[in-house]
Coordinates of C-alpha atoms in Angstrom, one line a residue:
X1 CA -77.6 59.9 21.8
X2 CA -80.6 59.7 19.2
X3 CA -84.1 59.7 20.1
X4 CA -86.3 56.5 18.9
X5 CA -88.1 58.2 16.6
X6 CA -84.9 59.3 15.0
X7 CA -83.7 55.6 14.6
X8 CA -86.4 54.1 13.0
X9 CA -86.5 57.1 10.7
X10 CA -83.3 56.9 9.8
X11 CA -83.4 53.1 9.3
X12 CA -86.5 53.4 6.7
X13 CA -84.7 56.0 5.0
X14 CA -81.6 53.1 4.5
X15 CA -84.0 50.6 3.2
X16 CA -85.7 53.0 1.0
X17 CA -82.3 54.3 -0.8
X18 CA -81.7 50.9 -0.8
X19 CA -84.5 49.2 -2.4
X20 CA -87.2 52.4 -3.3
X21 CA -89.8 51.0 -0.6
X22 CA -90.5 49.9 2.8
X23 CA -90.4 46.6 4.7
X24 CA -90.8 45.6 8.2
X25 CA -87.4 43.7 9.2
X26 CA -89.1 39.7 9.2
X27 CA -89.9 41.1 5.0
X28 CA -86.8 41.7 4.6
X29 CA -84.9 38.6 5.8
X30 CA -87.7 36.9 3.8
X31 CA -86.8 38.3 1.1
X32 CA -82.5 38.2 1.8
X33 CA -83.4 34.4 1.2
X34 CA -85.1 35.3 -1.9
X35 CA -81.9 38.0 -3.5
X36 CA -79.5 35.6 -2.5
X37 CA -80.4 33.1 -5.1
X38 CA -80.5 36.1 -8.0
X39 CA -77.3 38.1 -7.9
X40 CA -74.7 38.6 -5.2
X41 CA -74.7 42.2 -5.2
X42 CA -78.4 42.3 -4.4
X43 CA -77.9 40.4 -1.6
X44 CA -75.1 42.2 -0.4
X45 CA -77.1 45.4 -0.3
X46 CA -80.2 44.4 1.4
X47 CA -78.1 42.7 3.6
X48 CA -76.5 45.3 5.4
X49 CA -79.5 47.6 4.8
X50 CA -81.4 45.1 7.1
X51 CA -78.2 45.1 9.6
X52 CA -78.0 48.8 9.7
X53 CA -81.8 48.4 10.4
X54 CA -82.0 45.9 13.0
X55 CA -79.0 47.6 14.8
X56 CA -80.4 51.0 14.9
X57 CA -83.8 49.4 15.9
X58 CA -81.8 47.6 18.6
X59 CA -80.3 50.9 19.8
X60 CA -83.8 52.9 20.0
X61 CA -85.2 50.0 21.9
X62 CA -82.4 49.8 24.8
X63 CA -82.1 53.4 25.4
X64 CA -79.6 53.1 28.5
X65 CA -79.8 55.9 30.8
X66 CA -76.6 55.9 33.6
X67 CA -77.6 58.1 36.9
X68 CA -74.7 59.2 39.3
X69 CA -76.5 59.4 42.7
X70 CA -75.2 60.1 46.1
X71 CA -76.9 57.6 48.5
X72 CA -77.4 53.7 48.0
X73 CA -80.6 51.9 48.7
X74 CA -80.3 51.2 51.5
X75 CA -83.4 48.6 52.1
X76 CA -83.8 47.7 48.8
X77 CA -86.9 47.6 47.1
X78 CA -88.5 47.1 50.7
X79 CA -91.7 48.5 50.0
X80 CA -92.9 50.0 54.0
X81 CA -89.5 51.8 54.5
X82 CA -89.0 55.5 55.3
X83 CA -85.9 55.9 52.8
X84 CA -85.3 57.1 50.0
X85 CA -84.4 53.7 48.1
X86 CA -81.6 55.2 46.6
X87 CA -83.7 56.6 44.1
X88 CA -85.1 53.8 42.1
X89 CA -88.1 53.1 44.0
X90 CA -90.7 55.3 42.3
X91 CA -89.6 53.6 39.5
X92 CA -91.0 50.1 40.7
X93 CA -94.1 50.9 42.9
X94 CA -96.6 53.1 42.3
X95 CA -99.3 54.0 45.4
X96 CA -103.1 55.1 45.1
X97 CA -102.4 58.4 44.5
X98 CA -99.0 61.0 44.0
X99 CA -97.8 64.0 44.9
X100 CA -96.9 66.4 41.7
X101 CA -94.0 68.6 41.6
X102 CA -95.8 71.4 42.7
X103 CA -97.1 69.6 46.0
X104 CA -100.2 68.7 44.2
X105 CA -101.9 65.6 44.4
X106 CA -102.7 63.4 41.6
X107 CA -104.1 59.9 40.7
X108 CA -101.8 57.3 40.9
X109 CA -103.3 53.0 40.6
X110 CA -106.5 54.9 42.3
X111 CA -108.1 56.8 39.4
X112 CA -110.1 58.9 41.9
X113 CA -111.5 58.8 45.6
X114 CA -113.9 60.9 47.8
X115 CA -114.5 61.9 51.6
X116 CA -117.9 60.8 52.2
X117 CA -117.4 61.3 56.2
X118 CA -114.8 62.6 57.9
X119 CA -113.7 59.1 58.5
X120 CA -114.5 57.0 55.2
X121 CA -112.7 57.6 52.3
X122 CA -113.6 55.7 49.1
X123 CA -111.1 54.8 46.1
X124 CA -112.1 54.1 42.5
X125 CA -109.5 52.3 41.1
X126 CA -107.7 53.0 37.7
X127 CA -108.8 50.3 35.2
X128 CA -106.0 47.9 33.3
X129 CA -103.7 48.3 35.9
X130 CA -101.1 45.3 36.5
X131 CA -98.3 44.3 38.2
X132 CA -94.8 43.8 36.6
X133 CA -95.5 39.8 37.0
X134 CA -99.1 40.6 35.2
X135 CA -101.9 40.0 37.4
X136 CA -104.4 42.7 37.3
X137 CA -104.6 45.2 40.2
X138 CA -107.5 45.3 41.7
X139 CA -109.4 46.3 44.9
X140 CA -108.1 42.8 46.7
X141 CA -104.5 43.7 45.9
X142 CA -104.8 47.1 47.4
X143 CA -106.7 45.6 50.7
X144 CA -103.9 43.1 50.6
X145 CA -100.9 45.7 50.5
X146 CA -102.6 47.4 53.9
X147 CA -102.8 43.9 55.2
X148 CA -99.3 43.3 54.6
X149 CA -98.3 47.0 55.7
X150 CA -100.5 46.7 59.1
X151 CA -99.5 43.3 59.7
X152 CA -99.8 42.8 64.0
X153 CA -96.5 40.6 63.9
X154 CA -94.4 43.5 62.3
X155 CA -93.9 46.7 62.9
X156 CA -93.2 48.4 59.1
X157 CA -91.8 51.8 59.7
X158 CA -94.1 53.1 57.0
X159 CA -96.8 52.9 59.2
X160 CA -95.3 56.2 61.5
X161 CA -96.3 58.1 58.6
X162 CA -99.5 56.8 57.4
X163 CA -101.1 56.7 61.1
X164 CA -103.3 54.3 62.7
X165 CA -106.6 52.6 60.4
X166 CA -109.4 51.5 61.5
X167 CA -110.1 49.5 58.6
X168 CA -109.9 49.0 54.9
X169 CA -112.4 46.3 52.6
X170 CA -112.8 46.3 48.8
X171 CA -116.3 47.7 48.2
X172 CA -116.4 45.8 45.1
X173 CA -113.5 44.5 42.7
X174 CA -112.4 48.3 42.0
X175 CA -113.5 50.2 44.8
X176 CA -111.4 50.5 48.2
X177 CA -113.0 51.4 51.1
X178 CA -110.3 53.1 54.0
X179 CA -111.9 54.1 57.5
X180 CA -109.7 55.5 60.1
X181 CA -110.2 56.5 64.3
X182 CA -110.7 59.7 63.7
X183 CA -110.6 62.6 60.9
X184 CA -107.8 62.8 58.8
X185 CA -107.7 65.9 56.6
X186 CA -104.4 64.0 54.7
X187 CA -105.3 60.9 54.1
X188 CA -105.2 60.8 50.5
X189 CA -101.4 62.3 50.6
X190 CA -100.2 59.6 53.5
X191 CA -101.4 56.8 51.3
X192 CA -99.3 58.1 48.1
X193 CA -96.3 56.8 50.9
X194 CA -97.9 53.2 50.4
X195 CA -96.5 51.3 47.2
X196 CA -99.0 48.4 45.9
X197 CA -97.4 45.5 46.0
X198 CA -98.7 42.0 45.0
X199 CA -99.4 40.6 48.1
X200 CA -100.1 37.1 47.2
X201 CA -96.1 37.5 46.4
X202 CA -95.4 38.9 49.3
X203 CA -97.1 36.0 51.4
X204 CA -94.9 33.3 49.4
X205 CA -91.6 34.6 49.0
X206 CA -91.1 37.0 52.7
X207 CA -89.9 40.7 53.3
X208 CA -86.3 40.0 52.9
X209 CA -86.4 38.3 49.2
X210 CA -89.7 40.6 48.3
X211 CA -87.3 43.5 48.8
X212 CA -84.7 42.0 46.4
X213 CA -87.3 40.8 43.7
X214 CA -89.8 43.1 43.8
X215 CA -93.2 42.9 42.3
X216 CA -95.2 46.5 41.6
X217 CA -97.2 48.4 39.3
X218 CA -94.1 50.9 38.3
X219 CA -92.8 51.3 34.8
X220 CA -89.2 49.4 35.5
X221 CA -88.3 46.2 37.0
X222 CA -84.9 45.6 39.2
X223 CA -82.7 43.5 37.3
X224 CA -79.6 43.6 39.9
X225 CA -78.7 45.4 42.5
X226 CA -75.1 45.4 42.9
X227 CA -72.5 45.2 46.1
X228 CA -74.4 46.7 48.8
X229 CA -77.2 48.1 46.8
X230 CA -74.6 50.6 45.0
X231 CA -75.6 49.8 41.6
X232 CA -79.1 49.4 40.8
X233 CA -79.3 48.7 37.4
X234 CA -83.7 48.7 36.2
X235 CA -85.5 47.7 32.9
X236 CA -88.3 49.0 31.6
X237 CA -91.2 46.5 31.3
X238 CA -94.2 46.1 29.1
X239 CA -97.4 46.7 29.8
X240 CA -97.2 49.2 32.7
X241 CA -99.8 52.0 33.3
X242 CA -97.5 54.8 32.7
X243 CA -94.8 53.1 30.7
X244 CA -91.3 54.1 30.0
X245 CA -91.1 57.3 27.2
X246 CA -87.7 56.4 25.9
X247 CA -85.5 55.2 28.6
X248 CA -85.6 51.2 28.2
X249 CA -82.4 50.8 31.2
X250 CA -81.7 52.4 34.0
X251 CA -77.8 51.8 35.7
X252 CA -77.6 53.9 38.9
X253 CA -74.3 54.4 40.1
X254 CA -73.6 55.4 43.9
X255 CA -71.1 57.8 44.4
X256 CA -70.8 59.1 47.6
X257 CA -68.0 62.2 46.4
X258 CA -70.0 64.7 45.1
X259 CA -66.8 66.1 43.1
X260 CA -66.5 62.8 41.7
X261 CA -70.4 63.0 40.6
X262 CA -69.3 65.5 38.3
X263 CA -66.1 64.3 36.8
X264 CA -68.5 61.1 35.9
X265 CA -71.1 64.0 33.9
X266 CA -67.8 65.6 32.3
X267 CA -66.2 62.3 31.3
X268 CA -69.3 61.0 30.2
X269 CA -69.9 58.2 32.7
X270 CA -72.9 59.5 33.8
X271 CA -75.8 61.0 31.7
X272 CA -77.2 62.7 34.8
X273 CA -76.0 63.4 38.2
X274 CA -77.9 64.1 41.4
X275 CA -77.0 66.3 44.2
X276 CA -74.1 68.3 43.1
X277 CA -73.0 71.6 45.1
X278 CA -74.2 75.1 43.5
X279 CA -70.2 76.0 43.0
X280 CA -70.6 73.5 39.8
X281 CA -72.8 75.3 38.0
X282 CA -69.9 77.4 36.1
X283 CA -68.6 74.3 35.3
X284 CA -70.9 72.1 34.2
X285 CA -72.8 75.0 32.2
X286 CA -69.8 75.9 30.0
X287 CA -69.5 72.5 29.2
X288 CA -72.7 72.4 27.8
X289 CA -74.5 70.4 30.2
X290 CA -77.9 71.4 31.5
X291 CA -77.9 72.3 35.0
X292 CA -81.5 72.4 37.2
X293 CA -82.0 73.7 41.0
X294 CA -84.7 72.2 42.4
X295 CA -86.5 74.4 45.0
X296 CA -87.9 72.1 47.9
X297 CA -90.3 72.6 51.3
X298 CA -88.0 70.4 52.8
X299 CA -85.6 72.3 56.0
X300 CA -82.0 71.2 57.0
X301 CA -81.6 71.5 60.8
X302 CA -80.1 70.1 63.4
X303 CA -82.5 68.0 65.7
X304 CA -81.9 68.7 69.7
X305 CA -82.2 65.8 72.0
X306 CA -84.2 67.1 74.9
X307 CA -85.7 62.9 75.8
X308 CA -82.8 62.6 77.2
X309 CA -81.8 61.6 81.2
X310 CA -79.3 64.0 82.0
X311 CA -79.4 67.8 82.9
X312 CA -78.4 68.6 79.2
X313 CA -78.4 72.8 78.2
X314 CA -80.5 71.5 75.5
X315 CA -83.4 71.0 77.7
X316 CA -83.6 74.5 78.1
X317 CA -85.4 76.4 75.5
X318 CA -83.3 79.7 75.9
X319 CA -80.6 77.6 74.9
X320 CA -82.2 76.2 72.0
X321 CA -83.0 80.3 70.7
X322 CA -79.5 81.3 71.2
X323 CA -77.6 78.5 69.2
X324 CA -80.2 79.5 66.0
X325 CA -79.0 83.2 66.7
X326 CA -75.8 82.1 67.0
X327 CA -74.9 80.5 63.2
X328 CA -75.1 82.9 60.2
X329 CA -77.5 81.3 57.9
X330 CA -77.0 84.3 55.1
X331 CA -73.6 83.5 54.6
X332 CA -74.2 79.6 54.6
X333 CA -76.6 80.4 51.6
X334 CA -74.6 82.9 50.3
X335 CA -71.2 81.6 50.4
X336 CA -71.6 77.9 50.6
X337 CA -75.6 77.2 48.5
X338 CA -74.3 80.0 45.6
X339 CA -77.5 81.9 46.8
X340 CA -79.6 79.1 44.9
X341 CA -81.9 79.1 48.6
X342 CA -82.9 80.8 51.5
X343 CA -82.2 80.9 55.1
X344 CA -84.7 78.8 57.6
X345 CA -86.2 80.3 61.0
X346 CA -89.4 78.4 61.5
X347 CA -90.5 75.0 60.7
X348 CA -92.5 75.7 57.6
X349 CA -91.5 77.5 54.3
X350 CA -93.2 80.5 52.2
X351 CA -96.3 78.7 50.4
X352 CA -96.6 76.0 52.4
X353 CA -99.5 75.6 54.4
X354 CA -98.7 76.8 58.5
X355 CA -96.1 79.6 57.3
X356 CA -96.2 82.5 59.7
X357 CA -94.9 85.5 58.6
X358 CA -95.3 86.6 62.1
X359 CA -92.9 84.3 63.4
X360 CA -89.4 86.5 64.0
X361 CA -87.0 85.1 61.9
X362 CA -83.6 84.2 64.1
X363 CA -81.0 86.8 62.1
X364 CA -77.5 86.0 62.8
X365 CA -77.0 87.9 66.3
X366 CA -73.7 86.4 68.2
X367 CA -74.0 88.8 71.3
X368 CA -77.9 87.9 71.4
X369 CA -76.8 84.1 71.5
X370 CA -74.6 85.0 74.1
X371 CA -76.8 86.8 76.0
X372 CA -79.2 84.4 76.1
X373 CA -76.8 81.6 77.4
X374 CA -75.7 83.6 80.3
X375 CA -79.5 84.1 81.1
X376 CA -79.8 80.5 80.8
X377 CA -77.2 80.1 83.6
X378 CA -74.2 78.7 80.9
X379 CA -71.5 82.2 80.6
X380 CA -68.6 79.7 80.5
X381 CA -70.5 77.9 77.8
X382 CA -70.9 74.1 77.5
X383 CA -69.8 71.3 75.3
X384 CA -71.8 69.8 72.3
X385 CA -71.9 67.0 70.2
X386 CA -73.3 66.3 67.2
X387 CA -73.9 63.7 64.7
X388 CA -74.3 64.7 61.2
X389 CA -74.2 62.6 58.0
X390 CA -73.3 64.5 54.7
X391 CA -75.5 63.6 52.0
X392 CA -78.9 64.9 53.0
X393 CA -78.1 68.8 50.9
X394 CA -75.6 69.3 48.4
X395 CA -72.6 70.8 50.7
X396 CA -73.8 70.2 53.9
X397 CA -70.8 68.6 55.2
X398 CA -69.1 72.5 54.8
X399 CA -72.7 73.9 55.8
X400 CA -72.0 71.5 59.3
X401 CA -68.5 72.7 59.6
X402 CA -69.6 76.2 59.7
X403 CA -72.3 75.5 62.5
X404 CA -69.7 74.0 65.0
X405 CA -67.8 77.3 63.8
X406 CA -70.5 80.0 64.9
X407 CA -71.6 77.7 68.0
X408 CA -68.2 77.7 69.2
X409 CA -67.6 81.0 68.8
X410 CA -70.6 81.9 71.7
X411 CA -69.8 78.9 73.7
X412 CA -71.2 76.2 72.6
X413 CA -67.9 74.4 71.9
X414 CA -69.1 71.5 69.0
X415 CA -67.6 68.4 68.3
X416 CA -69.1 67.0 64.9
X417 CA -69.0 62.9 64.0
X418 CA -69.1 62.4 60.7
X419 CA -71.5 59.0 60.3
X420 CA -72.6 56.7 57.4
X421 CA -76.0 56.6 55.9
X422 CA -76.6 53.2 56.5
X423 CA -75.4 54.2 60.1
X424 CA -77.8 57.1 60.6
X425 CA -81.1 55.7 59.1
X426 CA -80.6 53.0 62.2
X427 CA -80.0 55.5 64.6
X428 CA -82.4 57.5 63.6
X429 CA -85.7 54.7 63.9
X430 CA -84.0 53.1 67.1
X431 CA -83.4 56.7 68.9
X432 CA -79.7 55.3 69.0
X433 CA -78.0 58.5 69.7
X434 CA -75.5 57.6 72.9
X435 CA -73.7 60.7 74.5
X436 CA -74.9 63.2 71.2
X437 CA -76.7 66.5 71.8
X438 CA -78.3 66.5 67.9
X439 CA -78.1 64.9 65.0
X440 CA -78.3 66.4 61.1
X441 CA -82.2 66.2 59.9
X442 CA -84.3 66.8 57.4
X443 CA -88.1 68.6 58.3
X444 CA -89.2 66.7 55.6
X445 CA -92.2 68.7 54.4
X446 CA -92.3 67.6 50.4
X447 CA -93.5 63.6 51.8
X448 CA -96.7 65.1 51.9
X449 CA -96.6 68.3 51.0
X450 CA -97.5 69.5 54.3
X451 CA -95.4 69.8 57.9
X452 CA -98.2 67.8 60.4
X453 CA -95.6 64.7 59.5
X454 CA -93.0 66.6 60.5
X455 CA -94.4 68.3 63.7
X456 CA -95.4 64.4 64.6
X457 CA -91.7 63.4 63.8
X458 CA -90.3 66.3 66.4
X459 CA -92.9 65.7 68.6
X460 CA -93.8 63.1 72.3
X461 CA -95.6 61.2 69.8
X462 CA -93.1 59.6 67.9
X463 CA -92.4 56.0 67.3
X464 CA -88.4 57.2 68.1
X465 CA -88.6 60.4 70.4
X466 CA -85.7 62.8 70.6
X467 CA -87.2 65.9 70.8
X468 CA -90.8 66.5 73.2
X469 CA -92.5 69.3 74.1
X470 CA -96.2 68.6 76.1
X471 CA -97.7 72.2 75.1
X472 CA -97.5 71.5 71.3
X473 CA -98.9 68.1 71.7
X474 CA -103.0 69.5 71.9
X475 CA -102.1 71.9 68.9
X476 CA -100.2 68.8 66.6
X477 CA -103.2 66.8 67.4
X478 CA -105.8 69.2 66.5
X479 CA -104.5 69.8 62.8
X480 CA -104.1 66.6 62.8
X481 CA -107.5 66.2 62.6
X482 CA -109.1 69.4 61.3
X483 CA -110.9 68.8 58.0
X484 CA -111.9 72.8 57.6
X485 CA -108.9 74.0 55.1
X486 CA -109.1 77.4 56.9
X487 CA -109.4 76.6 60.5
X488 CA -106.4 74.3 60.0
X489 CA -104.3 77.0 58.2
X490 CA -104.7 79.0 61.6
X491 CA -103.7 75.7 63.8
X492 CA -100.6 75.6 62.0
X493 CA -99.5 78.9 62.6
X494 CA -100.1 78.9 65.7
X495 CA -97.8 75.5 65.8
X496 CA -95.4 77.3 63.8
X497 CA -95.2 80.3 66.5
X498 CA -95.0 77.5 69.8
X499 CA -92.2 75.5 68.1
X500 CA -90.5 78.4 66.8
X501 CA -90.4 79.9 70.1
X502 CA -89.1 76.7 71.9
X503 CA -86.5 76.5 69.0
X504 CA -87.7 72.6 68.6
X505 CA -84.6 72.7 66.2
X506 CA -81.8 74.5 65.2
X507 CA -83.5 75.2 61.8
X508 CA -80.5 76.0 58.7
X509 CA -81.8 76.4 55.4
X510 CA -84.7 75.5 52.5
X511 CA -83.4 72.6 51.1
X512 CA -82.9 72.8 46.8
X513 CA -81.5 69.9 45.1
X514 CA -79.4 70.7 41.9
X515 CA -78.8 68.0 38.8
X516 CA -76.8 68.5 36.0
X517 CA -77.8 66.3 32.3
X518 CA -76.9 66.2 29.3
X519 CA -78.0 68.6 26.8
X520 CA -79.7 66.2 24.3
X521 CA -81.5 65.0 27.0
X522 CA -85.4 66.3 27.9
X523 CA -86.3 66.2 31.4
X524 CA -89.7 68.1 32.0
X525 CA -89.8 67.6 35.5
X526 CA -87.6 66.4 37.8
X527 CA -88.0 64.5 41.3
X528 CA -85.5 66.1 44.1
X529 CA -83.8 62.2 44.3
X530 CA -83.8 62.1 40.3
X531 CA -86.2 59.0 40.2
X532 CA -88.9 60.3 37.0
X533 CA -86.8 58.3 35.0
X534 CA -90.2 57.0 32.7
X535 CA -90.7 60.8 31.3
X536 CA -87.1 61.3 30.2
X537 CA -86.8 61.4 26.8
X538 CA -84.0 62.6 24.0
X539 CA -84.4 65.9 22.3
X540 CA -85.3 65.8 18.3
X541 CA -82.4 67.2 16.4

């Protein structure tokens, strides 16, 4: 695969042998007509020196990139969702603002914004902005989008993670103005969850066929979709803000078999593949291919239903302590992750904001676990189940296995159901657990860089409880709201220490993502689900 640059350079240099000087390609057709009429082998060489150029030309313009990915999208392009989108739906939308590799946050269609109370936050919008149908962006659009988010007659699940506002007005024609109840120390981050849509669009065509033909500010536009969202394929458009380097098509294939992922990078299928398990690194690097971990905030646990009816051992918090003593989270990362993470004990991770080093990690102790389950009134044990969908970590479904392993082995006697995606993204915003005890989860903590949307998630609060506890309720509120950096630092630590001591979770390990490209192929920075697809570009030979 040649770069652009590469092409065209090598085209000029055919014309040149071929004729001692340049011509743009409309010249030389001109002047194809012209040769023709003066000697056949003239005509015959400018001729295919203007094919090999327009062909080349054609090839540096279509740059095709082909993306194995693990999970479909499942919504679509529906712009208020909680998913992923399978990967391709940074690539459409773009919000006010972004968050960076690094957590840090970055102007997006908003070009800058300031707190001028701890309520009203204003946005200055990014000039020569548009939409991929090409109407301008502008503070009406953005008021719109809210509008169509916030709607009374729908509830958008996007709205769980962007909180309650008390209102939003264009100052002028590029200056938002976004009020909400009460302070909101992250209100900048939440809205980088909120993709600018047209809304005029949206008001014609509906949700449903909005989600299939989207309309955003993104540097790619959805040209299909494929049998149930499994192969996305995008094309870069013109004119967007931050336009497409190299990459002029995007074809994302879903495949579920990680294994399979893989053989699609080695056959050359794929050019890069997501998610792929740390024991393919061997493999994939003596092939030549470039392999990347990508380090994460993000936590794999298992979420324990304590809203619940029943008498569950669940509800019981010395329960919840002894099954996070009870699984041997070193030898998950050690033996299953290829050491490329690290174990989890507490809801936050090293360099995020709330970390307690205080907070005493749970260390594999099986007699401890034990212990603590006889104390809890359970010596003959008890019976679990769990619902767990692999997908979320590159071998989790072994990572799972080992869990119902170590729980059984104090007592806990686990029964894991394997579920779809699709399945478990319903269950998991319709609290549609039936008879299960937990359910795989993600503390997401890289949507915003920050855990308050995942103490709200594991929290009373939440639009789909499964897990409550009243005590954290005053402290998840109060950070919530805290605008002094320090004096919410110290808020969530303290959270950290409650929910770690309830064990709100059986918390497993720091999630890292790894992809595997090829080697011609120049990825500065990479997105966990793969989607930077604008800043890819092909390495100069």
């Amino acid at each position: 695969m040649e770069g652009n640059g590469q092409l065209v350079a090598k085209a000029r240099r055919i014309i040149e042998d071929l004729d001692g000087r340049m011509v743009s390609p409309a010249t030389a057709r001109d002047q194809l007509r012209l040769k023709k009429t003066v000697a056949g082998n003239v005509m015959t060489r400018w001729f295919m020196g203007v094919i090999a150029f327009l062909a080349l030309v054609q090839v540096a313009e279509a740059e095709t990139l082909v993306v194995g990915h693990p999970t479909p999208a499942v919504s679509g392009a529906y712009p208020f969702a909680r998913d992923e989108g399978g990967g391709v739906r940074f690539a459409i939308y773009d919000a006010l603002t972004w968050l960076n590799f690094e957590g840090g946050l970055e102007p997006a269609v908003a070009l800058s914004w300031e707190n001028e109370s701890p309520t009203v936050w204003v946005f200055k919008l990014r000039p020569g902005v548009t939409f991929s149908n090409g109407r301008a962006v502008d503070a009406d659009a953005v008021v719109g989008t809210l509008a169509a988010m916030y709607d009374p007659d729908v509830n958008h699940p996007r709205t769980a993670d962007v909180g309650q506002l008390e209102s939003f007005a264009a100052r002028d024609a590029m200056t938002v103005e976004v009020v909400t109840p009460e302070p909101d120390p992250l209100l900048p981050q939440r809205l980088s969850l909120v993709p600018i849509i047209d809304p005029d669009v949206w008001a014609e065509v509906g949700q449903a066929e909005f989600s299939k033909s989207p309309v955003g500010t993104g540097p790619y536009v959805i040209e299909s979709w494929g049998s149930n969202n499994t192969r996305p394929v995008l094309t870069a458009r013109d004119h967007a803000w931050r336009p497409a380097q190299q990459i002029t098509r995007v074809e994302v294939k879903v495949v579920t078999d990680v294994s399979a992922r893989v053989t699609g990078l080695i056959t050359g299928e794929f050019d890069i593949a997501i998610g792929l398990g740390s024991d393919d690194i061997p493999l994939l690097e003596s092939n030549g291919f470039e392999a990347k971990v990508l380090g994460s905030p993000d936590i794999l646990s298992i979420a324990l239903r304590t809203v619940r009816d029943d008498d569950s051992p669940i509800k019981d918090a010395r329960v919840r302590r002894a099954l996070n003593y009870a699984v041997n989270k070193q030898a998950i990362v050690d033996f299953i992750l290829g050491g490329t993470t690290r174990p989890a004990h507490q809801p936050s991770s090293p360099g995020l904001i709330g970390y307690n080093p205080d907070a005493e990690p749970f260390d594999y102790d099986p007699e401890k676990a034990r212990q603590l389950l006889v104390d809890a009134g359970y010596a003959d044990g008890f019976d679990l189940k769990f619902y767990v969908y692999g997908g979320l970590l590159p071998g989790d479904t072994l990572i799972f296995q080992q869990v119902a392993q170590d729980l059984t082995a104090v007592g806990a006697r686990t029964e894991l159901r394997q579920i779809s995606f699709p399945d478990y993204v319903r269950r998991l915003f319709a609290a549609d657990w039936d008879d299960a005890d937990g359910f795989s989860i993600g503390w997401m903590n890289r949507i915003l860089w920050d855990p308050q949307r995942s103490y709200e998630q594991f929290s009373c609060g939440y639009t789909a409880p499964f897990y409550c506890d009243e005590g954290a309720m005053p402290l998840i509120a109060a950070a919530r709201t805290e605008m002094d950096p320090e004096r919410r630092e110290d808020l969530m630590r303290e959270l950290v220490l409650r929910l770690r001591d309830q064990g709100a979770a059986l918390w497993l390990v720091e999630f890292s993502g790894l992809v595997a490209y090829k080697p011609e192929l120049d990825i500065p920075n990479f997105r966990i689900d793969g989607s930077l697809f604008d800043k890819v570009t092909v390495k100069a030979e």
